[in-house]
Amino acid sequence: MSATKYIFVTGGVASSLGKGVISSSLGKLLQARGFNITIQKFDPYINIDPGTLNPYEHGECYVTDDGKETDLDLGHYERFTGIRTTAYSNYTTGRIYQSVIDKERRGDYLGKTIQVIPHITDEIKRSMLFQGKRSHFDFVITEIGGTVGDIESQPFLEAIRQLKWELGNDALCVHLTYVPYLAAAGELKTKPTQHSVKELQSLGIQPDVLVLRTEHELNNSLRRKVANFCNVAPTAVFQSKDQPTIYEVPLRMQEQGLDAEILRQFGMPIGETPGLGPWRSFLERRHKATEELCIALVGKYDLQDAYKSILESLSQAGTYNDRKIKTRFVNSEKLTPDNIAKELKGTDGMVICPGFGQRGIEGKIIAARYGRENDIPTFGICLGMQMMVIEFARNVLGLEDANSVEMNPATKHNVIDLMECQKNVTNMGGTMRLGGYPCILREGSRVRAIYAQEEIRERHRHRYEFNNEYINRYEAAGMQCTGVNPDTKLVEIVEIPDLNWYIGTQFHPEYSSTVLKPHPLFLDFIKAAIKYHTK
Ligand code: GLN
């Protein structure tokens, strides 16, 4: 077995250039050559994990199957490659410091002054190598959040500098930069890239491969110029031009030979270029799917990244149903019984989104009611499911003040209650019910038919639950609890079988939908929306 190779992906010039997509694409291409790969992310901010961050600050919080709240880029890693990331796939500065400080208190460093170098950098290095040591990977791709030059990135870059030195031929650095187009001059500018590489070099890191993000085609002379000024081989400069979908990026990288160049630099045999058959078929189908279907996203965060995995799951399911998915954000804070018909006009189904806290929940309840009364395909996820449950209690069971104790701790009808295991929780970070749990699907139910299996496993992120004291009343009135955790009896799924498609899940199916394995619930939801559309 040959030694694990480490690929570090850094970014310069600007944030949001798509390091996550480049890392995922590279992972995909190496995997297609038969290599066992994993991808991890190191984020320089101080929160221990993004679980306590507002989605406006950092986009969606992605949850791994083993129950870690992580950066949304891990969602890309899973969607592109089908790998399962873990608690060891995402570290932050806070997590690194916490571990060093715990060790200091335990006395692991007795007698020593604890410093950024070497203690923090050693801890970063240890964490960067951890997954490669725990199981065998041919390649470990490590993405570094933020941009080169940020104060908080420095210990991470110093760790990479040292690792590149220690690992020698088993490590290399891919640097992603931006080449702006100055319309007035009619020119593409390489100076920001040169500066960004200089910045890296001043920290002792020579990038081995450059990926230039651009809105315009980069010609060979520009690539040669960049290679020349930045000390990289001319064969090691790639362009990442804007694509109609991020799922095109692996193909564009393969055409230019990014994976082959990496193998060449590692001194590994290059071999045949993999055909990427299933991936290409997915893209072909996606391009052919021109007929549009519009799905309303009822939520409170007017920001694409806040519902990233839901958007991707819908769009993947659209492709497999030969539809192009348009989403319409419907701000639940502004929904009223009077404007809902107008807000949803022209949409073919709605997702009632996850969330926390009071803000915007009455709008979600109005949406749940409108969906139920008008038999619109409606998919409630986590808080969305809880709002379906509250709506049903208020308007069908006649429990007027039914609520979640999250919103009203004194409610008489606590149809959504705090989970027993949450009652003594005082710390907010990392203490929800997190990650994958089993769920048994009731025979004869819609969801059982959709999944075509009895036991499933789905990921969670919540503190509140369906209150089982009310189960009988719900079932008698037509809302069925068709998915239940076999150990704790927590209700995981509710559905109204009399309606076309009205399903709420306490879990988050969106975390496990991938390009080549779209999630059955999203596939079926889109089918129902198509039927509704053509009616
Ligand atoms: N706020 C709800 C809870 O904690 C729902 C969480 C969510 O939507 N992820 O139970």
XYZ file of C-alpha atoms in Angstrom, residues 128-426:
299
model
C -4.944 17.214 9.183
C -3.260 13.807 9.203
C -5.767 12.118 11.496
C -8.182 10.690 8.923
C -5.309 9.383 6.795
C -3.909 7.610 9.849
C -7.239 6.220 11.054
C -8.094 4.431 7.814
C -6.369 4.036 4.513
C -6.913 6.735 1.964
C -4.932 7.148 -1.238
C -5.692 10.864 -1.164
C -6.765 13.224 1.593
C -7.876 16.560 0.173
C -7.828 19.383 2.718
C -9.610 22.623 1.962
C -8.637 25.689 3.971
C -11.463 28.170 4.542
C -10.938 31.905 4.071
C -8.349 33.584 1.889
C -4.586 33.760 2.072
C -3.588 36.900 3.900
C -6.273 36.687 6.592
C -4.755 36.957 10.061
C -6.656 33.931 11.311
C -5.523 31.666 8.438
C -1.877 31.964 9.340
C -1.487 29.020 11.752
C -3.184 26.761 9.186
C -0.854 27.888 6.423
C 2.146 27.463 8.701
C 0.954 23.906 9.402
C 0.747 23.259 5.657
C 4.220 24.715 5.148
C 5.608 22.303 7.727
C 3.630 19.342 6.409
C 4.764 19.985 2.854
C 8.305 19.855 4.138
C 7.781 16.754 6.260
C 5.717 14.818 3.737
C 7.934 15.769 0.793
C 6.597 14.195 -2.381
C 3.427 13.086 -0.655
C 1.965 16.582 -0.351
C 1.080 19.342 -2.720
C -0.801 22.598 -2.710
C -3.513 23.683 -5.128
C -4.163 27.423 -4.971
C -7.383 28.903 -6.313
C -7.391 32.558 -7.336
C -9.446 34.957 -9.386
C -8.671 36.595 -12.711
C -10.881 39.671 -13.081
C -11.940 41.100 -16.421
C -11.643 44.874 -16.686
C -14.358 45.780 -19.134
C -13.072 49.329 -19.722
C -9.647 48.011 -20.721
C -11.099 44.879 -22.330
C -8.485 42.838 -20.485
C -8.147 39.945 -18.091
C -5.847 40.812 -15.227
C -3.384 38.397 -13.654
C -1.867 40.793 -11.112
C -4.170 39.793 -8.210
C -3.143 36.170 -8.811
C 0.532 37.096 -8.795
C 0.066 38.977 -5.526
C -1.836 36.157 -3.944
C 0.866 33.637 -4.881
C 3.531 36.038 -3.524
C 1.594 36.181 -0.277
C 1.631 32.372 -0.082
C 5.314 32.296 -0.967
C 6.062 34.813 1.762
C 4.579 32.279 4.180
C 6.920 29.659 2.790
C 4.422 27.825 0.588
C 5.036 27.396 -3.099
C 1.770 26.347 -4.761
C 2.174 23.394 -7.117
C -1.043 23.849 -9.075
C -3.032 27.007 -9.777
C -6.713 27.099 -10.605
C -7.851 30.459 -11.929
C -11.467 31.337 -11.515
C -12.689 33.474 -14.384
C -15.771 34.627 -16.214
C -13.938 34.609 -19.573
C -11.856 32.034 -21.413
C -8.155 32.280 -20.509
C -5.795 31.814 -23.448
C -2.507 29.919 -23.397
C -0.315 32.986 -23.334
C -2.072 34.219 -20.201
C -1.605 30.816 -18.577
C 2.064 30.801 -19.544
C 2.479 34.248 -18.080
C 0.921 33.168 -14.781
C 3.089 30.029 -14.718
C 6.149 32.109 -15.377
C 5.503 34.700 -12.677
C 4.301 32.217 -10.088
C 6.975 29.501 -10.357
C 4.614 26.744 -11.446
C 4.794 24.434 -14.450
C 2.827 25.733 -17.474
C 0.929 22.409 -17.393
C -0.166 23.207 -13.847
C -2.304 26.296 -14.559
C -6.015 25.566 -14.978
C -9.052 27.699 -15.499
C -12.313 27.401 -13.664
C -14.740 29.295 -15.823
C -18.306 29.957 -14.681
C -20.516 26.992 -15.555
C -24.270 26.674 -15.958
C -24.185 24.211 -13.053
C -21.486 23.356 -10.501
C -21.854 19.716 -11.543
C -20.087 20.570 -14.834
C -16.905 21.478 -12.993
C -15.454 17.923 -12.709
C -15.769 17.533 -16.493
C -14.117 20.882 -17.189
C -11.284 19.964 -14.827
C -10.861 16.542 -16.382
C -10.749 18.000 -19.920
C -7.872 20.207 -18.851
C -6.145 17.309 -17.057
C -6.202 18.554 -13.471
C -6.234 15.030 -12.004
C -3.558 13.840 -14.475
C -1.315 16.777 -13.532
C -1.710 15.954 -9.841
C -0.779 12.309 -10.486
C 2.169 13.434 -12.591
C 3.415 15.691 -9.815
C 3.101 12.860 -7.288
C 5.094 10.655 -9.658
C 2.182 8.240 -9.999
C 1.197 6.437 -13.233
C -1.513 8.369 -15.043
C -3.334 5.633 -16.933
C -6.577 5.902 -18.842
C -8.889 8.865 -18.402
C -12.068 7.582 -16.733
C -15.272 7.959 -18.754
C -17.402 9.309 -15.860
C -20.389 7.618 -17.541
C -23.093 7.984 -14.884
C -22.010 11.551 -14.151
C -22.229 12.464 -17.836
C -25.644 10.826 -18.146
C -26.833 12.903 -15.198
C -25.613 16.090 -16.883
C -27.074 15.120 -20.230
C -30.435 14.522 -18.639
C -30.105 17.806 -16.784
C -29.492 19.754 -19.986
C -32.393 18.113 -21.747
C -34.745 18.927 -18.877
C -35.979 22.315 -20.026
C -39.569 22.104 -18.847
C -39.820 24.129 -15.664
C -41.355 23.282 -12.339
C -41.606 25.922 -9.655
C -41.223 25.001 -5.999
C -41.918 27.479 -3.211
C -39.441 27.537 -0.341
C -41.270 28.845 2.674
C -38.642 30.094 5.086
C -37.196 33.123 6.752
C -33.672 33.322 5.339
C -33.605 35.123 2.016
C -30.196 33.749 1.149
C -29.387 30.878 -1.218
C -26.752 29.334 0.983
C -29.109 29.082 3.970
C -31.017 26.216 2.329
C -28.178 24.881 0.191
C -28.787 21.153 0.618
C -32.542 21.522 0.095
C -31.963 23.472 -3.135
C -29.482 20.883 -4.392
C -31.764 17.972 -3.455
C -34.695 19.561 -5.285
C -32.612 20.276 -8.327
C -31.170 16.738 -8.441
C -34.655 15.251 -8.068
C -35.799 17.610 -10.846
C -33.170 16.243 -13.221
C -34.195 12.650 -12.521
C -37.787 13.670 -13.274
C -36.744 15.539 -16.444
C -37.627 18.934 -15.047
C -35.725 22.120 -14.485
C -36.461 23.302 -10.987
C -37.086 26.954 -10.286
C -37.425 27.865 -6.653
C -39.323 30.807 -5.313
C -38.387 32.064 -1.889
C -41.531 32.861 0.079
C -40.727 34.867 3.171
C -42.718 33.298 5.989
C -42.498 36.507 8.030
C -44.611 38.284 5.453
C -47.208 35.575 4.800
C -50.803 36.241 5.795
C -54.016 34.327 5.110
C -54.840 37.109 2.654
C -51.677 37.096 0.566
C -50.759 33.414 0.547
C -52.702 32.535 -2.599
C -50.914 35.320 -4.451
C -47.499 34.398 -3.029
C -47.864 30.770 -4.099
C -49.505 31.450 -7.447
C -47.723 29.553 -10.200
C -45.847 27.239 -7.838
C -46.318 23.482 -8.093
C -45.395 22.426 -4.597
C -43.861 23.838 -1.448
C -41.164 23.006 1.017
C -41.695 24.355 4.510
C -38.144 24.893 5.660
C -36.243 24.046 8.843
C -35.425 26.775 11.317
C -35.210 27.946 14.903
C -37.126 30.418 17.024
C -40.310 32.370 16.831
C -39.603 34.586 13.849
C -41.627 33.628 10.782
C -43.371 30.598 12.271
C -46.930 31.883 11.963
C -46.313 32.234 8.212
C -45.161 28.632 8.066
C -48.357 27.591 9.839
C -50.434 29.570 7.326
C -48.534 27.827 4.502
C -49.103 24.393 6.061
C -52.818 25.117 6.265
C -53.031 26.395 2.715
C -51.164 23.334 1.443
C -53.446 20.980 3.357
C -56.703 22.677 2.438
C -55.815 23.033 -1.224
C -54.119 19.669 -1.560
C -50.840 21.161 -2.797
C -47.773 18.871 -2.604
C -46.252 19.995 0.686
C -42.979 18.845 2.217
C -42.231 19.960 5.779
C -38.683 19.514 6.982
C -37.837 19.576 10.694
C -39.347 22.882 11.902
C -41.513 22.662 8.776
C -42.860 19.300 9.934
C -43.450 20.697 13.416
C -45.467 23.550 11.896
C -47.619 21.041 9.967
C -48.297 19.295 13.258
C -49.230 22.541 15.043
C -51.447 23.655 12.174
C -53.303 20.331 12.225
C -53.863 20.607 15.963
C -55.187 24.136 15.737
C -57.431 23.780 12.714
C -58.447 20.120 12.647
C -58.214 18.894 16.239
C -59.594 22.185 17.517
C -56.740 22.799 19.941
C -56.633 26.508 19.375
C -53.504 27.416 21.275
C -51.492 24.367 20.204
C -47.842 25.236 19.844
C -44.268 24.106 20.264
C -42.807 24.831 23.687
C -39.892 26.341 21.760
C -42.240 29.180 20.814
C -44.508 29.238 23.839
C -43.241 27.382 26.917
C -46.607 27.873 28.660
C -48.815 26.498 25.871
C -51.701 24.332 27.056
C -51.353 22.022 24.077
C -47.688 21.296 23.698
C -48.043 19.133 20.595
C -44.352 19.788 19.979
C -42.452 19.350 23.205
C -38.886 19.505 24.421
C -37.265 16.064 24.199
C -36.671 14.439 27.575
C -32.931 14.220 26.891
C -32.853 17.995 26.259
C -34.397 19.051 29.553
C -31.131 19.448 31.436
C -29.139 20.869 28.558
C -27.594 24.237 29.374
